[in-house]
Coordinates of C-alpha atoms in Angstrom, one line a residue:
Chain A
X1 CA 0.0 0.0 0.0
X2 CA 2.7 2.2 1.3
X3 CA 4.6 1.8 -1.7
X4 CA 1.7 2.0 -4.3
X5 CA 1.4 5.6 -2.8
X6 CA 5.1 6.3 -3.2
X7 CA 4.5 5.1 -6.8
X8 CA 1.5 7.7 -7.3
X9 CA 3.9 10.1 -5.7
X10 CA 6.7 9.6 -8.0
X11 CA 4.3 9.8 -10.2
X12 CA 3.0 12.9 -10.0
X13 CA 6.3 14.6 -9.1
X14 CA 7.6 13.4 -12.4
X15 CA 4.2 15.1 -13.7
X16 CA 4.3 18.2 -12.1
X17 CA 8.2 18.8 -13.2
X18 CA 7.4 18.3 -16.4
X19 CA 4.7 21.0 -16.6
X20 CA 6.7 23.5 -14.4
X21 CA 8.4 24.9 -17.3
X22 CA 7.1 27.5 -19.7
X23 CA 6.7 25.9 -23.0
X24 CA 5.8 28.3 -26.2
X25 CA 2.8 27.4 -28.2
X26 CA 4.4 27.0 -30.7
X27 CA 6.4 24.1 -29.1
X28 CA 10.3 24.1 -27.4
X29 CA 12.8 26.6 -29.3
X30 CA 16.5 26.1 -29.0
X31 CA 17.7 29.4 -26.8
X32 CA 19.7 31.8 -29.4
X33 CA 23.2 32.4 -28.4
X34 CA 25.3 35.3 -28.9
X35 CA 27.6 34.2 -31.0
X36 CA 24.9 33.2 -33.8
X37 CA 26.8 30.4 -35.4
X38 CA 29.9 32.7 -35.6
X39 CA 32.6 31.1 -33.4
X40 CA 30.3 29.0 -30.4
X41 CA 33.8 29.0 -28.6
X42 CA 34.1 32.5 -28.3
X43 CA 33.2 35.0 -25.8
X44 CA 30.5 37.4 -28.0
X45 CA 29.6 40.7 -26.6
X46 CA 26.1 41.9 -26.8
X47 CA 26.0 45.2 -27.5
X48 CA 28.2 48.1 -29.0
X49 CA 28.3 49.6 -25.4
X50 CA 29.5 46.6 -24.1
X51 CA 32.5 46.0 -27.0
X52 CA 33.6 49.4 -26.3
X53 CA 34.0 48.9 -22.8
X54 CA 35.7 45.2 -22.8
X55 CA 38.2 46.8 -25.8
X56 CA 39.2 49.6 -23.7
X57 CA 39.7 48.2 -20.7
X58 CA 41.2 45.0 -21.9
X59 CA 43.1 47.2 -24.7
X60 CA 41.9 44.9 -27.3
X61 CA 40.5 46.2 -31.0
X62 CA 37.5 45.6 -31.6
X63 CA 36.2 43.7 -34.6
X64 CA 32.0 44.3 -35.7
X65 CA 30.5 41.5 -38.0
X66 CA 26.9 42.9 -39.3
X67 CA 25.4 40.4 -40.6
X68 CA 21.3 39.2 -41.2
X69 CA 19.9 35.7 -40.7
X70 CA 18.4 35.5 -44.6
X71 CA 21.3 36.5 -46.6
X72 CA 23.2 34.1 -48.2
X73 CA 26.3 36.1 -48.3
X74 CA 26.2 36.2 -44.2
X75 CA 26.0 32.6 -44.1
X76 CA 28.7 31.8 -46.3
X77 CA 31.2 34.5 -44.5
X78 CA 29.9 33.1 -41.4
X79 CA 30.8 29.5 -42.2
X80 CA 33.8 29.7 -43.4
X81 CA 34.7 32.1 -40.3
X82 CA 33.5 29.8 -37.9
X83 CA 35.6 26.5 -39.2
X84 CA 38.7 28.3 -39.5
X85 CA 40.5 27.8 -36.4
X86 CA 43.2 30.2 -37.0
X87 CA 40.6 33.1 -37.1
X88 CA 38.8 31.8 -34.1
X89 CA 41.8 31.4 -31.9
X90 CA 43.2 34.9 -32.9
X91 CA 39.7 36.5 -32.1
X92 CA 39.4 34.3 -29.0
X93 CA 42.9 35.8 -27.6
X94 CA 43.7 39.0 -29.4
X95 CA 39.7 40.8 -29.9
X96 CA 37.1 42.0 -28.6
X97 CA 34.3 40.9 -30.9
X98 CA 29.9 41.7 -31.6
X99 CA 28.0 40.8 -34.2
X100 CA 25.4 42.7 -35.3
X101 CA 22.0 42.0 -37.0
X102 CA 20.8 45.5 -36.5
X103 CA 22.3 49.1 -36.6
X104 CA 23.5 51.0 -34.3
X105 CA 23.0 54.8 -33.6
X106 CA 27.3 55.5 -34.8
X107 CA 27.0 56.5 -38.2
X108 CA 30.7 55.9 -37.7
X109 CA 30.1 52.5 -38.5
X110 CA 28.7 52.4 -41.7
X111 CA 31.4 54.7 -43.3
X112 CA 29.7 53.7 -47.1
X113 CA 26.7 53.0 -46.3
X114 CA 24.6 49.8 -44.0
X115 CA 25.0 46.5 -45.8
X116 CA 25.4 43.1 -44.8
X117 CA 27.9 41.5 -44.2
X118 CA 30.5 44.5 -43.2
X119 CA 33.4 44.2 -40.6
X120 CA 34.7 47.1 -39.0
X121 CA 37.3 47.6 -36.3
X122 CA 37.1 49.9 -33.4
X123 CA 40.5 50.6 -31.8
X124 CA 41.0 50.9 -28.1
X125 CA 41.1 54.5 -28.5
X126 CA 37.7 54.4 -29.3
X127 CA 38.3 55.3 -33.2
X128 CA 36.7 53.3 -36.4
X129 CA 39.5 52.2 -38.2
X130 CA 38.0 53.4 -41.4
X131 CA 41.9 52.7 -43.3
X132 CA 41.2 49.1 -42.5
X133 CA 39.0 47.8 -45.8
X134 CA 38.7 44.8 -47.6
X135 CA 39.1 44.2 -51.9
X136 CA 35.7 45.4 -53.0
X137 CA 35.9 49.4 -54.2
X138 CA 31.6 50.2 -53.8
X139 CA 31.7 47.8 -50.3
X140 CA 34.8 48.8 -48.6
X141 CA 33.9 46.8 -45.5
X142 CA 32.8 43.5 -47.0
X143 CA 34.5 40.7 -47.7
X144 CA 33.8 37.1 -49.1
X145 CA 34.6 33.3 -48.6
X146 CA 37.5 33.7 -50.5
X147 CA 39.3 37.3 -48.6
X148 CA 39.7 35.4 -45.9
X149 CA 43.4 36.0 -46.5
X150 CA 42.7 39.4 -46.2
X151 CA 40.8 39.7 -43.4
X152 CA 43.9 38.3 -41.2
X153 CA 45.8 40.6 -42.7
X154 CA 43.3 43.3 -41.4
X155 CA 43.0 41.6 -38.7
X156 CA 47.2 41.9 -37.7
X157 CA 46.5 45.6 -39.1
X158 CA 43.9 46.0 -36.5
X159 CA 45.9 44.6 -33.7
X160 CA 48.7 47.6 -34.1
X161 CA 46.9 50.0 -31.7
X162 CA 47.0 53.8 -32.7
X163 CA 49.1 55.6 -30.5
X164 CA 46.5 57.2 -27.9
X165 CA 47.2 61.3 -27.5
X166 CA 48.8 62.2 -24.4
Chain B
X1 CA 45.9 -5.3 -45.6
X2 CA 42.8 -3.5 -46.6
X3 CA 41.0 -3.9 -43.6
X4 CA 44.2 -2.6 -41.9
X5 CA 44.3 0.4 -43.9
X6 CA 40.8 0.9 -43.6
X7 CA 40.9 1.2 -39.7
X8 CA 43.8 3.2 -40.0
X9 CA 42.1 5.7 -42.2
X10 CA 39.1 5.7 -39.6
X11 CA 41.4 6.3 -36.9
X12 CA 42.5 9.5 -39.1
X13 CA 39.2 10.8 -39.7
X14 CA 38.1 9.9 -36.0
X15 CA 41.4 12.1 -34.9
X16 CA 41.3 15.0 -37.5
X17 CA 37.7 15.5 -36.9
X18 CA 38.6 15.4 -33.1
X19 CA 40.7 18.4 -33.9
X20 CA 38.4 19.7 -36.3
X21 CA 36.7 22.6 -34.0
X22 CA 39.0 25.3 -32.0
X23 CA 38.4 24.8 -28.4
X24 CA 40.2 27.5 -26.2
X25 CA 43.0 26.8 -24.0
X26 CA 40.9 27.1 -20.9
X27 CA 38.7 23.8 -21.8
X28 CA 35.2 23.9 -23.6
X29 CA 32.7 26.9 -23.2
X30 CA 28.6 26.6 -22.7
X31 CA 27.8 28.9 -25.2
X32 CA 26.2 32.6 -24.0
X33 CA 22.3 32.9 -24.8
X34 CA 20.6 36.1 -25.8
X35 CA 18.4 35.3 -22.6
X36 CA 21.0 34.8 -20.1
X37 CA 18.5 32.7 -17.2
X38 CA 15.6 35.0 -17.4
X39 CA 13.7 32.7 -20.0
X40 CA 15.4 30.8 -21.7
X41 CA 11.6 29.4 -24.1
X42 CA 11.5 33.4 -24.7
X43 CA 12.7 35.5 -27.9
X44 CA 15.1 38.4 -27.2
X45 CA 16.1 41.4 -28.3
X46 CA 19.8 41.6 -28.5
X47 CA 20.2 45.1 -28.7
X48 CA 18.1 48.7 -27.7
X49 CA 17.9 49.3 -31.1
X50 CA 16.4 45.8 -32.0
X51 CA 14.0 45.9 -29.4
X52 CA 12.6 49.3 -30.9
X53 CA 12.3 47.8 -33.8
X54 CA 10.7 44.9 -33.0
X55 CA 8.2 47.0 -30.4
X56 CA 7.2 49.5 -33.4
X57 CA 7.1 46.6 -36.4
X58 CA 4.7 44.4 -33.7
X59 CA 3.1 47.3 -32.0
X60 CA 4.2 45.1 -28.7
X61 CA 5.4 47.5 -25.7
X62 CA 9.1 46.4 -24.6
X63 CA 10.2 45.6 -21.8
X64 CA 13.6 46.2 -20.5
X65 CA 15.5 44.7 -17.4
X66 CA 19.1 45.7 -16.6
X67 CA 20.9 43.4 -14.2
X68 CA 24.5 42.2 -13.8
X69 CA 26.0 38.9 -13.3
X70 CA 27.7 39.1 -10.1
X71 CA 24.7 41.1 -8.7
X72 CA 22.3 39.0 -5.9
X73 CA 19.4 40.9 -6.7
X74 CA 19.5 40.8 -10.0
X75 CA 20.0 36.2 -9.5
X76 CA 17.5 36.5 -6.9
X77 CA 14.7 38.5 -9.0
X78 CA 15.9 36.8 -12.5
X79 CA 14.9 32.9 -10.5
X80 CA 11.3 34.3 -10.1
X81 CA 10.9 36.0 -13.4
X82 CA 11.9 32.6 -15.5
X83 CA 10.1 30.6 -12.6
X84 CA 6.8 32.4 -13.2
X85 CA 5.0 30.5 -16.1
X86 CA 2.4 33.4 -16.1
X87 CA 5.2 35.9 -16.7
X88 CA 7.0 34.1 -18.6
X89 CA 3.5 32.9 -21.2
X90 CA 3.0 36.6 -21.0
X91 CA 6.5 38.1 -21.7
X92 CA 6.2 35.6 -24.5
X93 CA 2.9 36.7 -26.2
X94 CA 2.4 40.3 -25.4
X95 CA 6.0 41.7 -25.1
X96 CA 9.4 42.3 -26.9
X97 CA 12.1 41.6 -24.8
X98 CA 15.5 42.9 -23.9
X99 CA 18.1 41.8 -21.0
X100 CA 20.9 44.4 -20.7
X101 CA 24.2 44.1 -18.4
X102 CA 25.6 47.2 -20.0
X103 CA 23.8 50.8 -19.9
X104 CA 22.4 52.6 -23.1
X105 CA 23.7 55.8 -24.2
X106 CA 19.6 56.6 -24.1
X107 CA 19.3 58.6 -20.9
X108 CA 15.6 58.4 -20.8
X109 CA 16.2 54.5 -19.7
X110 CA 17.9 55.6 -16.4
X111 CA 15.3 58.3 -15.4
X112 CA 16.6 58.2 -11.3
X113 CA 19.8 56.4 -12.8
X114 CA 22.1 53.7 -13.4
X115 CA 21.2 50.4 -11.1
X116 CA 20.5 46.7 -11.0
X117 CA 17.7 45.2 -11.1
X118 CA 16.1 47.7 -13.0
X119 CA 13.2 47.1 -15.4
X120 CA 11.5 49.8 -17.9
X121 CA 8.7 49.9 -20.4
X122 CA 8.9 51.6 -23.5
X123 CA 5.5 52.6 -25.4
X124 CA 5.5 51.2 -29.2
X125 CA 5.7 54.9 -29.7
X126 CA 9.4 54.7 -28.1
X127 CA 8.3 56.7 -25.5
X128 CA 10.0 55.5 -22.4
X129 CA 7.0 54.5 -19.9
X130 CA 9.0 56.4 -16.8
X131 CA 5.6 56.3 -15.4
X132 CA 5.5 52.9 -15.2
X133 CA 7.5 52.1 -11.6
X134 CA 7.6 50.1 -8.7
X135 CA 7.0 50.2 -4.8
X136 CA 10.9 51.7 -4.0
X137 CA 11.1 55.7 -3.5
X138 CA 14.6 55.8 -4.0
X139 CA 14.6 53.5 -6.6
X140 CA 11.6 53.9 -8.6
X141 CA 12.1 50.9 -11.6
X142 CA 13.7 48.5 -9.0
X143 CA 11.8 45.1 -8.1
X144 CA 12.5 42.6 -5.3
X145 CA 11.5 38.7 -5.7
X146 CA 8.2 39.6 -3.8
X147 CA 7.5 42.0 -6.0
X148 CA 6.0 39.8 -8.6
X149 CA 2.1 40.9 -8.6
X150 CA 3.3 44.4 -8.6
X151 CA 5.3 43.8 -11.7
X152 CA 2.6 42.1 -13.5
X153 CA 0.2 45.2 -12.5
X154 CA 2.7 47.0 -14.4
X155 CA 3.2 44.8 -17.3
X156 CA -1.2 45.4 -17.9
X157 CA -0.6 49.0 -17.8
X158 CA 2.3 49.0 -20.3
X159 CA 0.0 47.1 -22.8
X160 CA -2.3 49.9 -22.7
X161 CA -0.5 51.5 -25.5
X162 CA -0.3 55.1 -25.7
X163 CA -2.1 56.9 -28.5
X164 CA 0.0 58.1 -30.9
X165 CA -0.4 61.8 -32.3
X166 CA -1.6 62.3 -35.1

């Protein structure tokens, strides 16, 4: 008897647990992460407030990836990006790094204009490295599959910090 | 011999694919998520400016909570919040969400300033709801754990929209 009762009790324990947690109509979704497929390894911050203040205080550059879930040229940057390990363990160790699905306020990061996908660094100092641009003369800030080359180059180009005023 | 070489080849694979993802020198990461413990079923923003969006686009109010990691109010107030299934069904269906650990350069969202846990409501109008606050004098948009009616008084009057001028 005793233990039929523990059985109804397991029972409805077992019940109970699996209706304590908020499920959407729609059924379970997979939380997002921050990194968005771009590096899962990687420490992503979330905003452009928060980038500025880890690369300052860590005296890191910053590197910006807009990008947008639907475009096809996102997805094959981000891809290749996120298998090469050379590029993930640099960014791990030597950035500060955001990506970006929507626009920010700093019209300093669009120097030619809001398209997808677009990298920009942001020095220490706080300055858009607007001298730092990839092979493609009417995108200056985007870059393909194939300039991934280039982008480490940037990359080390980005890494020598400008000399803060004194 | 073929069988050899055949095992020896799985081995390869077995080992290169082993190697195949960059894993940082301090061991495996869980990746970050967008909702950081405060609902992990729900949708959110990433950024201020996404959350506007979102909140205009769906004529949804948005609600904002800032908080910090290392900050026992903010665990304390975030357990309740993604325990709640009635907050959680309703932050789901009726809101735009946004979790911030770094400030805004948006003033309006620190109308008696910067703390932790705060949580604002901004209008689909992107008016900031500064009206909207809860039982603390000193800290008008701070809530405690036993807070949680009050908060969900406030979450009905936030989606009473404003009217818009026209």
């Amino acid at each position: 008897m005793i233990k039929a009762l523990l059985s109804a009790l397991l029972v409805l324990v077992a019940v109970s647990s699996a209706f304590g947690k908020y499920i959407p109509k729609t059924g379970k979704r997979i939380p997002q992460t921050l990194s968005r497929g771009w590096g899962d390894q990687l420490i992503w911050a979330q905003t452009y407030e928060e980038g500025l203040y880890w690369s300052r205080s860590r005296n890191k550059p910053l590197m910006i990836v807009f990008h947008l879930a639907d475009c096809p040229h996102s997805a094959a940057l981000k891809k290749v990006i996120a298998e090469d390990n050379d590029i993930q363990k640099r960014l791990d160790e030597d950035f500060i790094i955001l990506n970006l699905m929507y626009e920010t306020t700093d019209k300093h990061l669009s120097p030619d204009g809001q398209y997808v996908p677009r990298i920009l660094f942001v020095d220490p100092s706080m300055t858009v490295r607007a001298d730092i641009n990839g092979r493609y003369r009417n995108r200056l800030y985007a870059y393909e599959p194939a300039d991934l080359t280039l982008l480490k180059t940037n990359m080390d180009a980005a890494k020598k910090l400008l000399k803060s005023e004194l």
